[in-house]
CSV table of C-alpha atoms in Angstrom, one decimal:
chain,number,residue,atom,x,y,z
A,1407,MET,CA,12.1,-4.9,1.1
A,1408,SER,CA,14.3,-6.5,-1.4
A,1409,GLY,CA,11.9,-5.8,-4.2
A,1410,ILE,CA,11.3,-2.3,-3.1
A,1411,LEU,CA,15.0,-1.5,-3.0
A,1412,CYS,CA,15.6,-3.0,-6.4
A,1413,SER,CA,12.7,-1.2,-7.9
A,1414,ALA,CA,14.4,2.1,-8.8
A,1415,TRP,CA,17.2,0.2,-10.9
A,1416,LEU,CA,14.6,-1.9,-12.5
A,1417,VAL,CA,12.4,1.0,-13.5
A,1418,LYS,CA,15.3,3.0,-14.9
A,1419,ARG,CA,16.6,-0.1,-16.8
A,1420,PHE,CA,13.3,-1.7,-18.2
A,1421,GLY,CA,10.6,1.1,-17.7
A,1422,THR,CA,7.5,0.9,-15.8
A,1423,ARG,CA,5.4,-1.3,-18.2
A,1424,ASN,CA,7.9,-4.1,-18.4
A,1425,VAL,CA,8.5,-4.0,-14.6
A,1426,ILE,CA,4.8,-4.2,-13.8
A,1427,LEU,CA,4.1,-7.0,-16.3
A,1428,VAL,CA,6.9,-9.1,-15.1
A,1429,THR,CA,6.7,-8.5,-11.4
A,1430,MET,CA,2.9,-8.9,-11.1
A,1431,SER,CA,3.2,-12.2,-13.1
A,1432,CYS,CA,5.7,-13.4,-10.5
A,1433,ALA,CA,3.4,-12.2,-7.7
A,1434,LEU,CA,0.8,-14.5,-9.1
A,1435,ILE,CA,3.3,-17.4,-9.2
A,1436,GLY,CA,4.1,-16.7,-5.6
A,1437,MET,CA,0.5,-17.0,-4.7
A,1438,MET,CA,0.2,-20.3,-6.4
A,1439,ILE,CA,3.4,-21.5,-4.5
A,1440,LEU,CA,1.6,-20.5,-1.3
A,1441,SER,CA,-1.5,-22.4,-2.2
A,1442,LEU,CA,0.6,-25.5,-3.0
A,1443,ALA,CA,2.6,-25.1,0.3
A,1444,LEU,CA,-0.5,-25.0,2.4
A,1445,TRP,CA,-1.8,-28.2,0.5
A,1446,LEU,CA,1.5,-29.9,1.2
A,1447,THR,CA,1.8,-28.3,4.7
A,1448,SER,CA,5.5,-27.3,3.8
A,1449,PRO,CA,6.7,-24.4,5.9
A,1450,LEU,CA,9.9,-24.2,3.6
A,1451,LEU,CA,7.8,-24.0,0.4
A,1452,PHE,CA,5.5,-21.5,2.1
A,1453,ALA,CA,8.5,-19.3,2.9
A,1454,VAL,CA,9.6,-19.5,-0.7
A,1455,GLY,CA,6.2,-18.4,-1.9
A,1456,LEU,CA,6.1,-15.5,0.5
A,1457,GLY,CA,9.5,-14.5,-0.7
A,1458,VAL,CA,8.5,-14.6,-4.4
A,1459,PHE,CA,5.3,-12.8,-3.7
A,1460,GLY,CA,6.8,-10.1,-1.5
A,1461,ALA,CA,9.8,-9.2,-3.7
A,1462,SER,CA,7.6,-9.2,-6.9
A,1463,PHE,CA,4.7,-7.1,-5.4
A,1464,GLY,CA,7.2,-4.7,-3.7
A,1465,SER,CA,8.8,-3.8,-7.1
A,1466,ALA,CA,5.4,-3.7,-8.8
A,1467,GLU,CA,4.1,-1.2,-6.2
A,1468,VAL,CA,6.7,1.3,-6.9
A,1469,ALA,CA,6.5,0.9,-10.6
A,1470,ILE,CA,2.8,1.4,-10.6
A,1471,ASN,CA,3.2,4.7,-8.4
A,1472,VAL,CA,5.8,5.9,-10.9
A,1473,GLU,CA,3.2,5.4,-13.7
A,1474,GLY,CA,0.5,7.0,-11.8
A,1475,ALA,CA,2.7,10.0,-11.0
A,1476,ALA,CA,3.5,10.3,-14.8
A,1477,VAL,CA,-0.3,10.3,-15.6
A,1478,GLU,CA,-0.9,13.0,-13.0
A,1479,ARG,CA,1.7,15.2,-14.3
A,1480,GLU,CA,0.4,14.8,-17.8
A,1481,MET,CA,-3.1,15.7,-16.6
A,1482,ASN,CA,-1.9,18.5,-14.3
A,1483,LYS,CA,-4.7,17.6,-11.9
A,1484,THR,CA,-4.8,15.8,-8.5
A,1485,VAL,CA,-5.9,12.2,-9.6
A,1486,LEU,CA,-3.4,9.9,-7.8
A,1487,PRO,CA,-5.7,9.7,-4.7
A,1488,MET,CA,-8.3,8.3,-6.8
A,1489,MET,CA,-5.9,5.8,-8.4
A,1490,HIS,CA,-5.0,4.7,-4.8
A,1491,GLY,CA,-8.8,4.6,-4.2
A,1492,PHE,CA,-9.1,1.8,-6.8
A,1493,TYR,CA,-6.5,-0.2,-5.0
A,1494,SER,CA,-8.5,0.2,-1.8
A,1495,LEU,CA,-11.6,-0.8,-3.6
A,1496,GLY,CA,-9.9,-4.0,-4.7
A,1497,THR,CA,-8.9,-4.6,-1.2
A,1498,LEU,CA,-12.3,-4.1,0.0
A,1499,ALA,CA,-13.7,-6.5,-2.6
A,1500,GLY,CA,-11.1,-9.1,-1.5
A,1501,ALA,CA,-12.0,-8.7,2.1
A,1502,GLY,CA,-15.6,-9.3,1.3
A,1503,VAL,CA,-14.9,-12.4,-0.7
A,1504,GLY,CA,-12.5,-13.6,1.9
A,1505,MET,CA,-15.3,-13.1,4.5
A,1506,ALA,CA,-17.7,-15.1,2.5
A,1507,LEU,CA,-15.3,-17.9,1.8
A,1508,THR,CA,-14.4,-18.1,5.5
A,1509,ALA,CA,-18.2,-18.2,6.4
A,1510,PHE,CA,-18.7,-21.1,4.0
A,1511,GLY,CA,-15.7,-23.0,5.2
A,1512,VAL,CA,-13.6,-22.7,2.0
A,1513,PRO,CA,-10.0,-23.7,2.8
A,1514,ALA,CA,-7.2,-21.1,2.4
A,1515,THR,CA,-5.6,-23.3,-0.1
A,1516,VAL,CA,-8.5,-22.8,-2.6
A,1517,HIS,CA,-9.0,-19.2,-1.7
A,1518,ILE,CA,-5.5,-18.2,-2.4
A,1519,LEU,CA,-5.4,-20.2,-5.7
A,1520,LEU,CA,-8.7,-18.6,-6.8
A,1521,ALA,CA,-7.2,-15.1,-6.1
A,1522,ALA,CA,-4.2,-15.9,-8.2
A,1523,LEU,CA,-6.3,-17.1,-11.2
A,1524,VAL,CA,-8.7,-14.2,-11.0
A,1525,GLY,CA,-5.8,-11.8,-11.1
A,1526,ILE,CA,-4.5,-13.1,-14.5
A,1527,ALA,CA,-7.0,-11.5,-16.8
A,1528,PRO,CA,-7.0,-7.9,-15.3
A,1529,ILE,CA,-3.1,-7.8,-15.4
A,1530,TYR,CA,-2.8,-8.8,-19.0
A,1531,ILE,CA,-5.5,-6.6,-20.2
A,1532,ALA,CA,-4.8,-3.3,-18.2
A,1533,ILE,CA,-1.0,-3.7,-19.3
A,1534,GLN,CA,-1.9,-2.8,-22.9
A,1535,ALA,CA,-3.0,0.8,-21.7
A,1536,ILE,CA,0.3,1.5,-20.2
A,1537,PRO,CA,2.8,3.2,-22.5
A,1538,ASP,CA,6.3,1.8,-23.0
A,1539,GLY,CA,9.4,3.7,-21.7
A,1540,THR,CA,8.0,5.5,-18.6
A,1541,GLY,CA,10.7,5.9,-16.0
A,1542,LYS,CA,13.5,4.7,-18.2
A,1543,ASN,CA,16.9,6.5,-17.7
A,1544,ALA,CA,15.0,9.0,-15.5
A,1545,ALA,CA,18.0,10.1,-13.7
A,1546,ASP,CA,19.7,11.2,-16.9
A,1547,GLY,CA,17.3,14.1,-17.3
A,1548,THR,CA,18.0,15.4,-13.8
A,1549,GLN,CA,21.7,15.9,-14.4
A,1550,HIS,CA,21.0,19.2,-16.2
A,1551,GLY,CA,18.0,20.2,-14.1
A,1552,GLU,CA,17.6,22.2,-10.8
A,1553,LYS,CA,20.8,21.9,-8.7
A,1554,GLY,CA,20.6,21.9,-4.9
A,1555,VAL,CA,21.6,19.9,-1.8
A,1556,PRO,CA,21.4,16.1,-2.0
A,1557,PHE,CA,18.1,14.6,-1.0
A,1558,TYR,CA,19.6,13.1,2.1
A,1559,ARG,CA,20.7,16.6,3.3
A,1560,ASP,CA,17.3,18.2,2.5
A,1561,ILE,CA,15.6,18.7,5.9
A,1562,GLN,CA,12.1,19.4,4.5
A,1563,LEU,CA,12.3,16.3,2.3
A,1564,LEU,CA,13.3,14.1,5.3
A,1565,LEU,CA,10.6,15.5,7.5
A,1566,ILE,CA,8.0,14.6,4.8
A,1567,GLY,CA,9.6,11.1,4.8
A,1568,VAL,CA,9.0,11.0,8.7
A,1569,VAL,CA,5.3,11.9,8.2
A,1570,VAL,CA,4.9,9.2,5.4
A,1571,LEU,CA,6.7,6.7,7.8
A,1572,ALA,CA,4.3,7.5,10.7
A,1573,MET,CA,1.3,7.1,8.4
A,1574,ALA,CA,2.6,3.8,6.9
A,1575,PHE,CA,3.1,2.5,10.5
A,1576,ALA,CA,-0.6,2.6,11.1
A,1577,GLU,CA,-1.6,1.3,7.7
A,1578,GLY,CA,0.9,-1.4,7.7
A,1579,SER,CA,-0.1,-2.6,11.1
A,1580,ALA,CA,-3.8,-2.6,10.2
A,1581,ASN,CA,-3.3,-4.6,7.0
A,1582,ASP,CA,-1.3,-7.2,8.8
A,1583,TRP,CA,-2.9,-7.5,12.1
A,1584,LEU,CA,-6.4,-6.2,12.4
A,1585,PRO,CA,-8.2,-9.5,11.7
A,1586,LEU,CA,-6.0,-11.4,14.1
A,1587,LEU,CA,-6.3,-8.6,16.7
A,1588,MET,CA,-10.0,-8.7,16.7
A,1589,VAL,CA,-10.2,-12.5,16.7
A,1590,ASP,CA,-7.7,-13.3,19.4
A,1591,GLY,CA,-7.6,-9.9,21.3
A,1592,HIS,CA,-11.2,-9.0,21.3
A,1593,GLY,CA,-12.9,-12.3,20.9
A,1594,PHE,CA,-14.6,-11.9,17.6
A,1595,SER,CA,-15.3,-14.8,15.1
A,1596,PRO,CA,-13.0,-15.3,12.1
A,1597,THR,CA,-15.9,-14.1,9.9
A,1598,SER,CA,-16.5,-11.1,12.1
A,1599,GLY,CA,-12.9,-10.3,11.9
A,1600,SER,CA,-12.9,-10.2,8.1
A,1601,LEU,CA,-16.0,-8.0,8.3
A,1602,ILE,CA,-14.2,-5.6,10.7
A,1603,TYR,CA,-11.3,-5.5,8.2
A,1604,ALA,CA,-13.6,-4.7,5.4
A,1605,GLY,CA,-14.8,-1.7,7.4
A,1606,PHE,CA,-11.3,-0.6,7.7
A,1607,THR,CA,-10.7,-1.0,3.9
A,1608,LEU,CA,-14.0,0.8,3.2
A,1609,GLY,CA,-12.7,3.8,5.2
A,1610,MET,CA,-9.5,3.8,3.1
A,1611,THR,CA,-11.5,3.6,-0.1
A,1612,VAL,CA,-13.7,6.6,0.8
A,1613,GLY,CA,-10.8,8.5,2.0
A,1614,ARG,CA,-8.8,8.1,-1.1
A,1615,PHE,CA,-11.6,8.7,-3.6
A,1616,THR,CA,-12.5,12.0,-1.9
A,1617,GLY,CA,-8.9,12.8,-1.1
A,1618,GLY,CA,-8.2,14.8,-4.2
A,1619,TRP,CA,-11.2,17.0,-3.5
A,1620,PHE,CA,-10.2,17.7,0.0
A,1621,ILE,CA,-6.5,18.5,-1.0
A,1622,ASP,CA,-7.5,21.0,-3.6
A,1623,ARG,CA,-10.1,22.6,-1.4
A,1624,TYR,CA,-8.4,22.6,2.1
A,1625,SER,CA,-4.6,22.4,1.2
A,1626,ARG,CA,-2.4,19.4,1.9
A,1627,VAL,CA,-1.2,20.6,5.3
A,1628,ALA,CA,-4.8,20.8,6.7
A,1629,VAL,CA,-5.8,17.4,5.3
A,1630,VAL,CA,-2.6,15.8,6.8
A,1631,ARG,CA,-3.4,17.4,10.2
A,1632,ALA,CA,-7.1,16.4,10.3
A,1633,SER,CA,-6.6,12.9,9.0
A,1634,ALA,CA,-3.7,12.2,11.4
A,1635,LEU,CA,-5.9,13.3,14.4
A,1636,MET,CA,-8.6,10.8,13.0
A,1637,GLY,CA,-6.0,8.1,12.7
A,1638,ALA,CA,-4.7,8.6,16.2
A,1639,LEU,CA,-8.3,8.4,17.5
A,1640,GLY,CA,-9.0,5.2,15.6
A,1641,ILE,CA,-5.8,3.4,16.8
A,1642,GLY,CA,-6.5,4.3,20.5
A,1643,LEU,CA,-10.0,3.0,20.2
A,1644,ILE,CA,-8.9,-0.2,18.6
A,1645,ILE,CA,-6.4,-0.9,21.3
A,1646,LEU,CA,-8.4,0.1,24.4
A,1647,SER,CA,-12.0,-0.8,23.6
A,1648,ILE,CA,-13.4,-4.2,24.5
A,1649,ALA,CA,-17.0,-3.4,23.9
A,1650,PRO,CA,-18.8,-5.1,21.0
A,1651,GLY,CA,-19.4,-2.8,18.2
A,1652,SER,CA,-16.2,-0.9,18.9
A,1653,GLN,CA,-15.1,-1.8,15.3
A,1654,GLU,CA,-16.7,1.4,14.0
A,1655,CYS,CA,-13.4,3.1,15.1
A,1656,LEU,CA,-11.8,1.4,12.2
A,1657,LEU,CA,-13.6,3.7,9.8
A,1658,TYR,CA,-11.7,6.6,11.4
A,1659,LEU,CA,-8.5,4.7,11.0
A,1660,GLY,CA,-9.2,3.8,7.4
A,1661,THR,CA,-10.1,7.3,6.3
A,1662,ARG,CA,-7.0,8.7,8.0
A,1663,CYS,CA,-5.0,6.8,5.4
A,1664,LEU,CA,-5.5,9.6,2.9
A,1665,ALA,CA,-3.2,11.5,5.2
A,1666,GLY,CA,-0.1,10.1,3.5
A,1667,LEU,CA,-1.3,11.1,0.1
A,1668,PRO,CA,-1.2,14.9,0.4
A,1669,SER,CA,2.4,14.6,1.7
A,1670,ASP,CA,3.3,12.5,-1.3
A,1671,HIS,CA,1.7,15.1,-3.6
A,1672,PHE,CA,3.6,18.0,-1.7
A,1673,CYS,CA,6.8,16.1,-2.3
A,1674,ARG,CA,6.4,15.6,-6.0
A,1675,GLN,CA,5.3,19.3,-6.4
A,1676,ARG,CA,7.8,20.9,-4.1
A,1677,TYR,CA,10.7,18.8,-5.4
A,1678,ARG,CA,9.4,18.2,-9.0
A,1679,PRO,CA,12.7,18.7,-10.7
A,1680,ARG,CA,14.3,15.9,-8.6
A,1681,CYS,CA,11.3,13.6,-8.4
A,1682,THR,CA,11.7,12.4,-11.9
A,1683,ASP,CA,14.0,9.8,-10.4
A,1684,PRO,CA,12.0,6.7,-9.5
A,1685,ARG,CA,14.3,6.2,-6.5
A,1686,GLN,CA,12.6,9.3,-4.9
A,1687,ARG,CA,9.1,8.6,-6.2
A,1688,GLY,CA,9.3,5.2,-4.5
A,1689,SER,CA,10.4,6.7,-1.1
A,1690,ASN,CA,6.8,6.2,0.2
A,1691,ASP,CA,6.9,2.5,-0.6
A,1692,ARG,CA,10.2,2.0,1.0
A,1693,LEU,CA,9.2,3.8,4.2
A,1694,SER,CA,5.9,1.9,4.3
A,1695,GLY,CA,7.7,-1.4,3.9
A,1696,PHE,CA,9.4,-1.3,7.3
A,1697,PRO,CA,6.5,-0.9,9.6
A,1698,ARG,CA,4.7,-3.8,7.7
A,1699,ARG,CA,7.6,-6.0,8.2
A,1700,ALA,CA,7.9,-4.8,11.9
A,1701,ALA,CA,4.3,-5.9,12.5
A,1702,ALA,CA,5.0,-9.2,10.7
A,1703,ALA,CA,7.8,-9.8,13.3
A,1704,GLY,CA,5.2,-10.0,16.1
A,1705,LEU,CA,4.7,-6.3,17.2
A,1706,SER,CA,1.0,-6.1,16.5
A,1707,ARG,CA,-0.4,-4.2,19.5
A,1708,ARG,CA,2.9,-2.7,20.4
A,1709,THR,CA,3.4,-1.4,16.8
A,1710,LEU,CA,0.0,0.3,17.0
A,1711,TRP,CA,1.0,2.0,20.3
A,1712,ILE,CA,4.2,3.3,18.7
A,1713,THR,CA,2.2,4.7,15.9
């Protein structure tokens, strides 16, 4: 949360390119600290690693979304869901590798270290394609733009935030707790838990890659309603079902994760004059941060019930 809350100032001060480069580099360092902490069995060092990784990745998430929104605005086409799809594709690949390493008995220390090392090359190659200056002093341009009520008094904008918050509760809870819930709650093996999580990320990947087409064809409101219902069905099945094979419901939960995207698009288009400020573009990340931390506090199944 600290990284997310600082991200607006960082983007306005240094631009998205510099923020992404520095924060993602620090996130990799945080992963290496985590690997070392596991090897030394040091809870204090592990907490430090989590803090470095969380703060860095939180800021990077917002900066990446600001850059993606700028690309979409330049293209004048719905492409951000596809960009999010590549994020989910990476998560799916990570879940697959994690399942394989777990099956072969590779310790978490080695796994985390390998993940950090693998992430170095893509970051430093991809950063070359990001232009310098995006997001810098964004608020200055809004001083002479459309005038209206402050964003915290705009009921429509706040309601959009509530929708995003609800969707983020489900996604955040699943990201943090699905493997543990399946292993401890439903009796699956650790490898099966990773496989089930891979099914969830597969649903997210498909939903996000196809999200732009559904949004353009059926409207954002229709997609939000349909995918929210799918998400509610998936969550209910996950909590209540005890039969083997019930993990198929995770696909419904995963595909519903595209529901947060049309609300984000609606926010940017409906409030485009004001959404040049990265503080407002990053609102989705701030809202999604709370439920994930709530789940981390030990609310796993109760958090799913709340959503």
